[in-house]
Short mmCIF file of C-alpha atoms in Angstrom, two decimals:
data_model
loop_
_atom_site.label_atom_id
_atom_site.label_comp_id
_atom_site.label_asym_id
_atom_site.label_seq_id
_atom_site.Cartn_x
_atom_site.Cartn_y
_atom_site.Cartn_z
CA UNK A 1 322.02 249.25 231.80
CA UNK A 2 321.48 253.04 230.59
CA UNK A 3 322.16 256.90 229.82
CA UNK A 4 325.17 257.77 231.78
CA UNK A 5 324.07 258.09 235.32
CA UNK A 6 326.84 258.60 237.81
CA UNK A 7 326.95 256.04 240.57
CA UNK A 8 328.85 256.58 243.79
CA UNK A 9 331.77 258.43 242.33
CA UNK A 10 332.56 256.05 239.53
CA UNK A 11 332.23 259.00 237.19
CA UNK A 12 331.60 261.57 239.93
CA UNK A 13 330.20 261.96 243.43
CA UNK A 14 326.49 261.40 242.89
CA UNK A 15 324.08 258.74 241.79
CA UNK A 16 321.56 259.36 239.05
CA UNK A 17 318.48 257.60 240.32
CA UNK A 18 317.31 256.90 236.79
CA UNK A 19 319.93 254.17 236.91
CA UNK A 20 319.16 253.00 240.39
CA UNK A 21 318.47 249.41 241.15
CA UNK A 22 316.56 249.08 244.39
CA UNK A 23 317.99 245.66 245.10
CA UNK A 24 317.42 242.05 244.24
CA UNK A 25 314.93 240.17 246.31
CA UNK A 26 316.22 236.79 247.26
CA UNK A 27 313.47 235.45 249.47
CA UNK A 28 311.09 233.01 247.88
CA UNK A 29 307.54 234.24 247.59
CA UNK A 30 308.19 237.81 248.69
CA UNK A 31 308.86 239.52 245.39
CA UNK A 32 311.26 239.39 242.49
CA UNK A 33 314.37 240.99 241.14
CA UNK A 34 313.55 244.44 239.85
CA UNK A 35 313.79 244.93 236.10
CA UNK A 36 317.21 244.96 234.29
CA UNK A 37 318.53 245.78 230.87
CA UNK A 38 321.78 243.87 230.96
CA UNK A 39 323.39 240.61 231.07
CA UNK A 40 323.16 239.45 234.63
CA UNK A 41 325.01 236.65 236.34
CA UNK A 42 325.00 234.79 239.61
CA UNK A 43 328.24 233.64 241.12
CA UNK A 44 327.85 231.27 243.99
CA UNK A 45 330.81 230.25 246.06
CA UNK A 46 330.46 227.40 248.51
CA UNK A 47 333.60 226.38 250.37
CA UNK A 48 334.88 229.51 252.06
CA UNK A 49 338.09 228.97 254.07
CA UNK A 50 336.71 229.56 257.55
CA UNK A 51 333.50 227.65 257.14
CA UNK A 52 334.36 224.11 256.15
CA UNK A 53 332.53 223.14 253.01
CA UNK A 54 331.09 226.06 251.10
CA UNK A 55 329.57 227.43 247.92
CA UNK A 56 330.15 230.37 245.64
CA UNK A 57 327.42 231.34 243.27
CA UNK A 58 327.89 234.16 240.84
CA UNK A 59 324.79 235.30 239.03
CA UNK A 60 325.77 237.47 236.08
CA UNK A 61 323.45 239.19 233.71
CA UNK A 62 324.72 240.41 230.42
CA UNK A 63 323.28 243.81 229.63
CA UNK A 64 322.02 244.42 233.16
CA UNK A 65 322.32 247.66 235.12
CA UNK A 66 320.49 249.60 237.78
CA UNK A 67 317.72 250.93 235.56
CA UNK A 68 316.71 247.44 234.68
CA UNK A 69 315.96 246.61 238.25
CA UNK A 70 313.91 249.68 238.99
CA UNK A 71 311.88 249.35 235.79
CA UNK A 72 311.26 245.69 236.51
CA UNK A 73 310.13 246.74 239.98
CA UNK A 74 306.96 247.95 238.37
CA UNK A 75 306.05 250.81 240.69
CA UNK A 76 307.92 252.97 243.12
CA UNK A 77 306.46 251.55 246.30
CA UNK A 78 305.98 247.88 245.55
CA UNK A 79 308.31 245.63 243.63
CA UNK A 80 305.48 243.16 243.06
CA UNK A 81 303.28 245.86 241.59
CA UNK A 82 304.04 245.08 237.97
CA UNK A 83 302.66 241.58 238.37
CA UNK A 84 299.75 242.72 240.51
CA UNK A 85 298.62 245.53 238.25
CA UNK A 86 299.66 248.69 240.09
CA UNK A 87 298.99 252.01 238.42
CA UNK A 88 301.20 254.83 237.34
CA UNK A 89 303.79 256.65 239.44
CA UNK A 90 304.37 260.41 239.40
CA UNK A 91 307.16 262.35 241.03
CA UNK A 92 304.50 264.26 242.93
CA UNK A 93 303.66 260.99 244.68
CA UNK A 94 307.02 260.99 246.46
CA UNK A 95 306.77 260.69 250.25
CA UNK A 96 306.98 263.85 252.32
CA UNK A 97 310.57 264.93 252.75
CA UNK A 98 311.83 263.10 249.65
CA UNK A 99 313.31 264.93 246.69
CA UNK A 100 311.23 265.08 243.54
CA UNK A 101 312.37 263.24 240.44
CA UNK A 102 312.22 259.55 239.67
CA UNK A 103 312.56 258.31 243.19
CA UNK A 104 310.79 256.81 246.12
CA UNK A 105 311.12 254.20 248.81
CA UNK A 106 311.09 250.45 248.55
CA UNK A 107 310.33 249.66 252.20
CA UNK A 108 310.45 245.91 251.79
CA UNK A 109 313.68 246.05 249.78
CA UNK A 110 315.81 247.75 252.37
CA UNK A 111 316.97 250.47 249.99
CA UNK A 112 315.93 254.09 249.98
CA UNK A 113 316.75 256.43 247.17
CA UNK A 114 316.28 260.16 246.79
CA UNK A 115 315.41 261.90 243.48
CA UNK A 116 317.80 262.32 240.58
CA UNK A 117 321.37 262.70 241.72
CA UNK A 118 320.54 261.38 245.17
CA UNK A 119 322.23 258.78 247.30
CA UNK A 120 321.59 255.11 247.76
CA UNK A 121 321.23 254.08 251.38
CA UNK A 122 321.06 250.60 252.81
CA UNK A 123 318.03 250.30 255.04
CA UNK A 124 316.77 247.68 257.43
CA UNK A 125 314.17 246.14 255.17
CA UNK A 126 312.02 243.27 256.35
CA UNK A 127 312.96 239.99 257.96
CA UNK A 128 313.39 237.80 254.88
CA UNK A 129 316.77 237.37 253.22
CA UNK A 130 317.11 239.54 250.14
CA UNK A 131 319.52 241.84 248.39
CA UNK A 132 319.14 245.18 250.09
CA UNK A 133 318.50 243.63 253.48
CA UNK A 134 321.66 242.60 255.27
CA UNK A 135 323.77 242.45 252.14
CA UNK A 136 326.76 244.22 250.74
CA UNK A 137 325.94 246.42 247.77
CA UNK A 138 328.40 248.08 245.46
CA UNK A 139 328.86 249.56 242.02
CA UNK A 140 331.20 247.94 239.55
CA UNK A 141 332.45 249.31 236.29
CA UNK A 142 335.33 249.22 233.90
CA UNK A 143 335.90 248.75 230.24
CA UNK A 144 337.89 246.69 227.84
CA UNK A 145 341.15 248.32 226.79
CA UNK A 146 340.75 251.56 224.79
CA UNK A 147 337.02 251.33 224.62
CA UNK A 148 334.39 252.91 226.83
CA UNK A 149 331.51 250.69 225.72
CA UNK A 150 332.46 247.11 225.99
CA UNK A 151 331.45 243.58 225.16
CA UNK A 152 330.88 240.54 227.31
CA UNK A 153 334.16 238.89 226.34
CA UNK A 154 336.37 241.58 227.86
CA UNK A 155 334.13 242.49 230.79
CA UNK A 156 333.63 238.87 231.80
CA UNK A 157 337.40 238.42 231.48
CA UNK A 158 337.85 241.27 233.97
CA UNK A 159 335.49 239.60 236.41
CA UNK A 160 336.86 236.08 236.04
CA UNK A 161 340.62 236.88 235.91
CA UNK A 162 341.18 240.42 237.19
CA UNK A 163 342.76 241.49 233.89
CA UNK A 164 341.70 243.96 231.20
CA UNK A 165 341.80 243.02 227.55
CA UNK A 166 340.46 244.13 224.19
CA UNK A 167 336.75 243.88 223.56
CA UNK A 168 336.04 240.57 221.84
CA UNK A 169 338.95 238.76 223.51
CA UNK A 170 338.42 236.03 226.11
CA UNK A 171 340.97 235.58 228.92
CA UNK A 172 344.01 236.62 226.87
CA UNK A 173 346.14 239.75 226.87
CA UNK A 174 346.02 242.41 224.15
CA UNK A 175 348.76 240.64 222.20
CA UNK A 176 346.73 237.41 222.17
CA UNK A 177 349.82 235.52 223.33
CA UNK A 178 349.31 235.36 227.10
CA UNK A 179 346.42 233.39 228.57
CA UNK A 180 344.89 234.30 231.93
CA UNK A 181 343.72 231.62 234.37
CA UNK A 182 340.17 232.12 235.63
CA UNK A 183 338.91 232.07 239.20
CA UNK A 184 336.98 228.89 238.38
CA UNK A 185 340.05 227.11 237.01
CA UNK A 186 342.12 228.13 240.04
CA UNK A 187 339.53 226.93 242.54
CA UNK A 188 339.39 223.56 240.81
CA UNK A 189 343.16 223.18 240.52
CA UNK A 190 344.20 224.58 243.89
CA UNK A 191 341.41 223.31 246.12
CA UNK A 192 339.64 220.55 244.22
CA UNK A 193 336.36 222.43 244.06
CA UNK A 194 333.65 221.34 241.66
CA UNK A 195 332.68 223.89 239.02
CA UNK A 196 329.41 224.62 237.25
CA UNK A 197 328.58 226.97 234.36
CA UNK A 198 324.99 227.75 233.40
CA UNK A 199 323.65 230.13 230.76
CA UNK A 200 320.29 230.87 229.18
CA UNK A 201 322.17 231.47 225.92
CA UNK A 202 324.77 229.33 224.16
CA UNK A 203 327.31 227.66 226.44
CA UNK A 204 330.19 228.71 224.17
CA UNK A 205 328.97 232.31 224.07
CA UNK A 206 331.30 234.99 225.46
CA UNK A 207 330.14 235.21 229.08
CA UNK A 208 330.12 231.51 230.02
CA UNK A 209 333.29 230.99 227.95
CA UNK A 210 335.07 233.59 230.08
CA UNK A 211 335.15 231.12 232.96
CA UNK A 212 336.85 228.27 231.08
CA UNK A 213 338.22 229.38 227.68
CA UNK A 214 341.17 231.43 226.38
CA UNK A 215 340.72 232.80 222.87
CA UNK A 216 341.81 235.85 220.90
CA UNK A 217 338.30 236.08 219.45
CA UNK A 218 334.96 235.29 221.02
CA UNK A 219 333.93 234.13 217.55
CA UNK A 220 336.14 231.03 217.77
CA UNK A 221 333.13 228.99 218.80
CA UNK A 222 334.50 225.57 217.94
CA UNK A 223 337.79 226.20 219.72
CA UNK A 224 335.88 227.54 222.74
CA UNK A 225 333.81 224.37 222.71
CA UNK A 226 336.97 222.27 222.68
CA UNK A 227 338.12 224.12 225.80
CA UNK A 228 334.75 223.50 227.42
CA UNK A 229 335.30 219.77 226.94
CA UNK A 230 338.90 219.97 228.12
CA UNK A 231 338.03 221.97 231.24
CA UNK A 232 336.75 218.94 233.11
CA UNK A 233 334.18 221.14 234.89
CA UNK A 234 331.53 218.96 236.44
CA UNK A 235 328.35 220.75 235.33
CA UNK A 236 327.47 222.62 232.16
CA UNK A 237 323.84 223.49 231.40
CA UNK A 238 322.26 225.91 228.96
CA UNK A 239 321.71 226.72 225.32
CA UNK A 240 323.13 224.76 222.41
CA UNK A 241 326.76 225.03 221.35
CA UNK A 242 327.33 227.35 218.40
CA UNK A 243 329.05 225.85 215.35
CA UNK A 244 329.37 222.42 216.98
CA UNK A 245 331.10 220.97 213.90
CA UNK A 246 333.16 224.07 213.07
CA UNK A 247 332.58 226.95 210.68
CA UNK A 248 332.98 224.66 207.66
CA UNK A 249 330.96 221.88 209.32
CA UNK A 250 333.82 219.46 208.76
CA UNK A 251 334.99 218.71 212.31
CA UNK A 252 334.05 216.15 214.92
CA UNK A 253 330.94 217.30 216.76
CA UNK A 254 331.66 218.99 220.07
CA UNK A 255 328.96 216.82 221.60
CA UNK A 256 330.79 213.70 220.46
CA UNK A 257 334.05 215.08 221.85
CA UNK A 258 332.32 215.71 225.17
CA UNK A 259 330.98 212.16 225.31
CA UNK A 260 334.40 210.75 224.42
CA UNK A 261 335.90 212.77 227.28
CA UNK A 262 333.54 211.27 229.83
CA UNK A 263 330.71 213.79 229.85
CA UNK A 264 327.14 212.60 230.00
CA UNK A 265 325.57 214.57 227.14
CA UNK A 266 321.92 215.25 227.90
CA UNK A 267 319.53 216.65 225.31
CA UNK A 268 316.09 216.06 226.83
CA UNK A 269 314.39 217.39 229.93
CA UNK A 270 313.49 213.90 231.10
CA UNK A 271 317.16 212.92 230.99
CA UNK A 272 318.11 216.12 232.79
CA UNK A 273 315.69 215.37 235.60
CA UNK A 274 317.40 212.02 236.11
CA UNK A 275 320.93 213.48 236.36
CA UNK A 276 322.50 213.04 239.80
CA UNK A 277 326.22 213.47 239.19
CA UNK A 278 328.75 214.99 236.81
CA UNK A 279 330.52 215.50 234.62
CA UNK A 280 327.47 216.38 232.59
CA UNK A 281 326.63 218.64 229.65
CA UNK A 282 322.92 219.48 229.58
CA UNK A 283 321.42 221.24 226.57
CA UNK A 284 317.92 222.62 226.98
CA UNK A 285 315.39 220.53 225.09
CA UNK A 286 313.27 223.51 223.98
CA UNK A 287 315.81 225.69 222.18
CA UNK A 288 314.49 228.85 220.54
CA UNK A 289 316.17 231.72 218.68
CA UNK A 290 319.86 231.12 217.97
CA UNK A 291 319.67 227.81 219.85
CA UNK A 292 319.27 229.60 223.18
CA UNK A 293 316.57 229.24 225.84
CA UNK A 294 313.15 230.53 224.95
CA UNK A 295 312.45 233.97 226.34
CA UNK A 296 310.73 233.67 229.68
CA UNK A 297 307.52 235.23 228.37
CA UNK A 298 307.46 232.49 225.69
CA UNK A 299 308.25 229.61 228.07
CA UNK A 300 305.41 227.23 228.93
CA UNK A 301 304.93 225.67 232.35
CA UNK A 302 306.17 222.26 231.20
CA UNK A 303 309.56 223.71 230.16
CA UNK A 304 312.47 224.05 232.59
CA UNK A 305 313.33 227.59 233.64
CA UNK A 306 316.78 228.95 234.51
CA UNK A 307 316.01 228.26 238.17
CA UNK A 308 315.53 224.54 237.45
CA UNK A 309 319.05 224.35 236.02
CA UNK A 310 320.42 226.12 239.09
CA UNK A 311 318.60 223.70 241.38
CA UNK A 312 319.94 220.72 239.44
CA UNK A 313 323.43 222.26 239.41
CA UNK A 314 323.49 222.56 243.18
CA UNK A 315 322.37 218.94 243.44
CA UNK A 316 325.21 217.80 241.17
CA UNK A 317 327.93 220.04 242.60
CA UNK A 318 327.28 219.95 246.35
CA UNK A 319 330.11 218.21 248.19
CA UNK A 320 332.23 218.45 251.36
CA UNK A 321 335.06 220.41 249.73
CA UNK A 322 333.26 223.22 247.94
CA UNK A 323 331.95 224.39 244.60
CA UNK A 324 331.76 227.45 242.39
CA UNK A 325 328.86 228.06 240.02
CA UNK A 326 328.44 230.83 237.45
CA UNK A 327 324.92 231.44 236.19
CA UNK A 328 324.20 233.81 233.32
CA UNK A 329 320.81 235.32 232.48
CA UNK A 330 321.97 236.09 228.96
CA UNK A 331 318.57 236.55 227.34
CA UNK A 332 318.24 239.80 229.29
CA UNK A 333 321.01 241.20 227.10
CA UNK A 334 319.42 239.93 223.91
CA UNK A 335 316.06 241.48 224.82
CA UNK A 336 317.75 244.81 225.53
CA UNK A 337 319.61 244.79 222.22
CA UNK A 338 316.16 244.48 220.62
CA UNK A 339 314.70 247.18 222.92
CA UNK A 340 312.07 244.70 224.12
CA UNK A 341 311.29 245.86 227.66
CA UNK A 342 308.58 243.28 228.27
CA UNK A 343 310.93 240.39 227.54
CA UNK A 344 313.69 242.08 229.52
CA UNK A 345 311.44 242.18 232.58
CA UNK A 346 310.32 238.58 232.16
CA UNK A 347 313.89 237.28 231.92
CA UNK A 348 314.95 239.39 234.88
CA UNK A 349 312.20 237.73 236.89
CA UNK A 350 313.57 234.38 235.68
CA UNK A 351 316.98 235.37 237.01
CA UNK A 352 315.39 236.38 240.31
CA UNK A 353 313.84 232.93 240.57
CA UNK A 354 317.29 231.43 239.95
CA UNK A 355 318.70 233.61 242.73
CA UNK A 356 316.08 232.24 245.06
CA UNK A 357 317.34 228.70 244.45
CA UNK A 358 320.85 229.80 245.44
CA UNK A 359 319.53 231.55 248.53
CA UNK A 360 317.56 228.50 249.61
CA UNK A 361 320.82 226.55 249.58
CA UNK A 362 322.71 229.36 251.30
CA UNK A 363 320.24 229.37 254.18
CA UNK A 364 321.32 225.81 254.93
CA UNK A 365 325.02 226.78 254.80
CA UNK A 366 325.09 230.42 255.95
CA UNK A 367 328.66 230.50 257.24
CA UNK A 368 330.38 229.13 254.16
CA UNK A 369 328.32 230.46 251.27
CA UNK A 370 328.68 233.67 249.27
CA UNK A 371 326.30 234.77 246.51
CA UNK A 372 327.17 237.61 244.14
CA UNK A 373 324.77 239.12 241.62
CA UNK A 374 326.02 241.60 239.05
CA UNK A 375 326.12 242.44 235.35
CA UNK A 376 329.12 242.52 233.06
CA UNK A 377 327.76 245.55 231.17
CA UNK A 378 324.59 247.45 230.41
CA UNK A 379 322.70 247.05 227.16
CA UNK A 380 320.32 249.39 225.40
CA UNK A 381 320.46 252.42 227.68
CA UNK A 382 317.18 251.59 229.37
CA UNK A 383 315.80 254.37 231.51
CA UNK A 384 312.60 255.43 233.22
CA UNK A 385 311.28 258.50 231.48
CA UNK A 386 310.13 259.30 227.96
CA UNK A 387 309.53 262.68 226.35
CA UNK A 388 305.99 261.75 225.42
CA UNK A 389 304.86 260.91 228.97
CA UNK A 390 306.42 263.82 230.88
CA UNK A 391 306.67 262.85 234.58
CA UNK A 392 304.28 259.94 234.28
CA UNK A 393 305.02 256.25 234.00
CA UNK A 394 302.49 253.56 233.19
CA UNK A 395 304.59 250.47 233.74
CA UNK A 396 301.65 248.11 234.03
CA UNK A 397 301.07 248.68 230.31
CA UNK A 398 303.96 246.25 229.81
CA UNK A 399 301.93 243.42 231.33
CA UNK A 400 299.89 243.43 228.10
CA UNK A 401 302.85 241.97 226.20
CA UNK A 402 302.29 238.22 225.85
CA UNK A 403 305.15 237.26 223.53
CA UNK A 404 308.77 238.19 222.81
CA UNK A 405 309.80 240.09 219.70
CA UNK A 406 311.66 236.94 218.54
CA UNK A 407 308.62 234.67 218.73
CA UNK A 408 306.48 237.36 217.12
CA UNK A 409 308.94 237.44 214.23
CA UNK A 410 308.95 233.67 213.74
CA UNK A 411 305.29 232.88 214.47
CA UNK A 412 303.57 235.93 213.02
CA UNK A 413 305.70 238.27 210.90
CA UNK A 414 306.96 235.46 208.68
CA UNK A 415 303.34 234.61 207.91
CA UNK A 416 302.44 238.22 207.20
CA UNK A 417 305.11 238.35 204.53
CA UNK A 418 304.10 235.05 202.99
CA UNK A 419 300.39 235.87 202.94
CA UNK A 420 300.64 239.63 202.32
CA UNK A 421 298.52 240.23 205.42
CA UNK A 422 296.78 243.60 205.57
CA UNK A 423 297.70 246.24 208.16
CA UNK A 424 294.21 245.99 209.65
CA UNK A 425 294.58 242.23 210.21
CA UNK A 426 298.09 242.67 211.59
CA UNK A 427 296.69 245.12 214.14
CA UNK A 428 294.32 242.45 215.46
CA UNK A 429 297.37 240.40 216.46
CA UNK A 430 299.17 243.48 217.79
CA UNK A 431 296.27 244.26 220.12
CA UNK A 432 295.97 240.67 221.31
CA UNK A 433 299.70 240.19 221.89
CA UNK A 434 300.91 243.65 222.93
CA UNK A 435 297.77 245.59 223.93
CA UNK A 436 298.30 248.41 221.45
CA UNK A 437 295.07 249.37 219.69
CA UNK A 438 293.69 251.71 217.05
CA UNK A 439 290.66 252.79 219.08
CA UNK A 440 289.30 252.61 222.60
CA UNK A 441 288.18 254.59 225.63
CA UNK A 442 289.47 258.14 225.97
CA UNK A 443 291.51 257.30 229.06
CA UNK A 444 292.96 254.07 227.61
CA UNK A 445 296.73 254.62 227.59
CA UNK A 446 297.27 251.89 224.98
CA UNK A 447 295.26 253.57 222.23
CA UNK A 448 297.67 254.73 219.53
CA UNK A 449 297.80 258.40 218.53
CA UNK A 450 297.76 259.43 214.88
CA UNK A 451 301.54 259.98 215.12
CA UNK A 452 302.07 256.49 216.54
CA UNK A 453 299.79 254.86 213.98
CA UNK A 454 301.79 256.44 211.17
CA UNK A 455 305.05 255.15 212.67
CA UNK A 456 303.54 251.68 212.82
CA UNK A 457 302.27 251.88 209.25
CA UNK A 458 305.71 252.97 208.04
CA UNK A 459 307.30 250.03 209.86
CA UNK A 460 304.69 247.65 208.45
CA UNK A 461 305.47 248.89 204.93
CA UNK A 462 309.20 248.39 205.51
CA UNK A 463 308.65 244.87 206.80
CA UNK A 464 306.38 243.93 203.91
CA UNK A 465 308.64 245.45 201.23
CA UNK A 466 310.13 242.49 199.30
CA UNK A 467 313.05 244.64 198.11
CA UNK A 468 313.97 245.91 201.55
CA UNK A 469 316.68 243.26 202.00
CA UNK A 470 318.57 245.02 199.22
CA UNK A 471 318.50 248.36 201.02
CA UNK A 472 321.74 250.02 202.03
CA UNK A 473 322.57 248.72 205.55
CA UNK A 474 324.36 252.00 206.25
CA UNK A 475 321.09 253.94 205.93
CA UNK A 476 321.27 256.04 209.10
CA UNK A 477 317.62 257.00 209.21
CA UNK A 478 316.48 253.39 209.02
CA UNK A 479 319.06 252.15 211.52
CA UNK A 480 317.99 254.70 214.14
CA UNK A 481 314.38 253.60 213.69
CA UNK A 482 314.86 249.84 213.49
CA UNK A 483 318.45 248.83 214.16
CA UNK A 484 319.04 245.41 212.65
CA UNK A 485 315.61 244.18 213.71
CA UNK A 486 312.34 243.57 211.93
CA UNK A 487 310.86 247.09 211.51
CA UNK A 488 307.33 246.08 212.52
CA UNK A 489 308.39 244.14 215.62
CA UNK A 490 310.84 246.68 217.01
CA UNK A 491 308.40 249.53 216.39
CA UNK A 492 305.71 247.68 218.33
CA UNK A 493 308.01 247.26 221.34
CA UNK A 494 309.25 250.86 221.05
CA UNK A 495 305.67 252.14 221.14
CA UNK A 496 304.71 249.93 224.07
CA UNK A 497 307.87 250.94 225.95
CA UNK A 498 307.23 254.63 225.36
CA UNK A 499 303.56 254.49 226.24
CA UNK A 500 304.69 252.90 229.52
CA UNK A 501 307.03 255.83 230.21
CA UNK A 502 310.37 254.13 229.56
CA UNK A 503 312.87 254.36 226.75
CA UNK A 504 315.99 252.77 225.27
CA UNK A 505 318.75 254.96 223.86
CA UNK A 506 320.71 252.34 221.93
CA UNK A 507 320.68 248.92 220.29
CA UNK A 508 324.17 248.33 221.67
CA UNK A 509 326.01 248.25 224.99
CA UNK A 510 326.40 251.45 226.97
CA UNK A 511 328.98 252.75 229.43
CA UNK A 512 326.72 252.71 232.47
CA UNK A 513 328.05 251.24 235.71
CA UNK A 514 326.42 248.11 237.05
CA UNK A 515 325.35 247.09 240.53
CA UNK A 516 327.10 244.39 242.54
CA UNK A 517 325.08 242.63 245.23
CA UNK A 518 326.62 240.23 247.73
CA UNK A 519 325.05 238.03 250.37
CA UNK A 520 326.75 235.64 252.76
CA UNK A 521 330.25 235.10 254.06
CA UNK A 522 332.48 237.99 253.00
CA UNK A 523 329.63 240.15 251.71
CA UNK A 524 331.07 243.35 253.24
CA UNK A 525 334.05 243.18 250.87
CA UNK A 526 331.79 244.05 247.95
CA UNK A 527 330.46 247.43 249.10
CA UNK A 528 331.49 250.73 247.54
CA UNK A 529 332.44 251.66 244.00
CA UNK A 530 335.25 249.89 242.18
CA UNK A 531 336.58 248.65 238.87
CA UNK A 532 335.13 245.37 237.63
CA UNK A 533 338.52 243.64 237.93
CA UNK A 534 338.20 244.01 241.70
CA UNK A 535 335.44 241.43 241.78
CA UNK A 536 338.05 238.81 240.91
CA UNK A 537 340.58 240.18 243.41
CA UNK A 538 338.03 240.36 246.22
CA UNK A 539 337.02 236.75 245.57
CA UNK A 540 340.63 235.60 245.29
CA UNK A 541 341.57 237.27 248.58
CA UNK A 542 338.54 235.84 250.34
CA UNK A 543 339.23 232.33 249.07
CA UNK A 544 343.04 232.42 249.44
CA UNK A 545 343.43 231.80 245.72
CA UNK A 546 346.99 232.25 244.42
#
């Protein structure tokens, strides 16, 4: 998730605490996963050799790293503080004996960290099950071949097969002639385990595809979809399939192919609630941007969350032999690409809720269940600290964000363009939806400075310019300001991020290492610092996979 902090010797001997993730809470009702900026996934394995029936759950987040967790934590001493409205945190507030810098103690998390460049220690924590309390914790990293900032296709390939490949390639070697078998495929073929794949983005997107497909290009969406159907995996649930009738829209629908192959194809929430067995392909009824799940801060109470799909997946997959389930919180990555910290936090909380479903199951099967939580890469370079706030952070400012950048674009910005809405009227929505305001009390941290107002006016002008679409896309000055996003929307989130004391350094993936958390049978294998391919090898050794 960020800058290039060094974690446990992956790039050197120390850990930059700006990238530190204090741990993922797994106990229901006692807190949430701290904030991430990457793609995060859950891998659950149920069916470990020495325990009879078992489960393996892998929770993966795309674009998730250590910074994301600590930012989502909300405040240095209380991971629930962001939701409960805690105030700012200064380095001078560090407990006696602790180093200064962005640091502190999370007593109920079981992790202690010491200022910048300090060490991560596993503590005792409280009594409830959670990452950081009685779990293995490690740091994973590694890149696609000949590239130090990587994409989900190659990094997920490393995790699922133990092999490196070029960025953009899924489960094939660099010549695109040799296919690699995934851990999920091997468990199904060698042991008869049931397999589930869940994602908050499209089910034929790179990360979920890396557990069942083998393609030279992640952009071969139709061919990836054909492999999804051919996999025979018992449970797929998530966002809609991309290019379901091919790039030229002239092929048999992937949904029809799935039905012809024996899958129950479910497109409504009511139908999903009634599912009791596989094979099943469930597409979320309330698809949003790019036919993915709605961002968590846009989801209404009547809509299923990621955790509901995990709960249903466990119901469908649970059996006396064992099952493996991969769960991806992919909207974390998308939010980080857009530098939308508020949406990043909300979707990290959604992943935390999904983890809690896996943990609830694991508590019933403690001797044969392993849960892994990690990211395949970091996105956006999210870090605590911004030049304009010095040593201060005001993370509770982010609680003023009521909507994702994507929904703001579709529900508001499109109307501004159509109606030529004035800047003054736009600012009424900005204050209501993001908390940023043109005037207010002297100590109100959300009041915009003259400098910030001018940045917002410039972005408004760029958004409202009817000729802007014809602008040179290679314009460096504009790209640094706005990336490929709507100038007004991304400037709003940049300002809110910065006024909260956090910052993104990129619109792309970064080379930061990611955390690996393990709970359950075999958890101690996942401590330390290692290449991302070792996640596959550690799982394969534990499960006697050939």
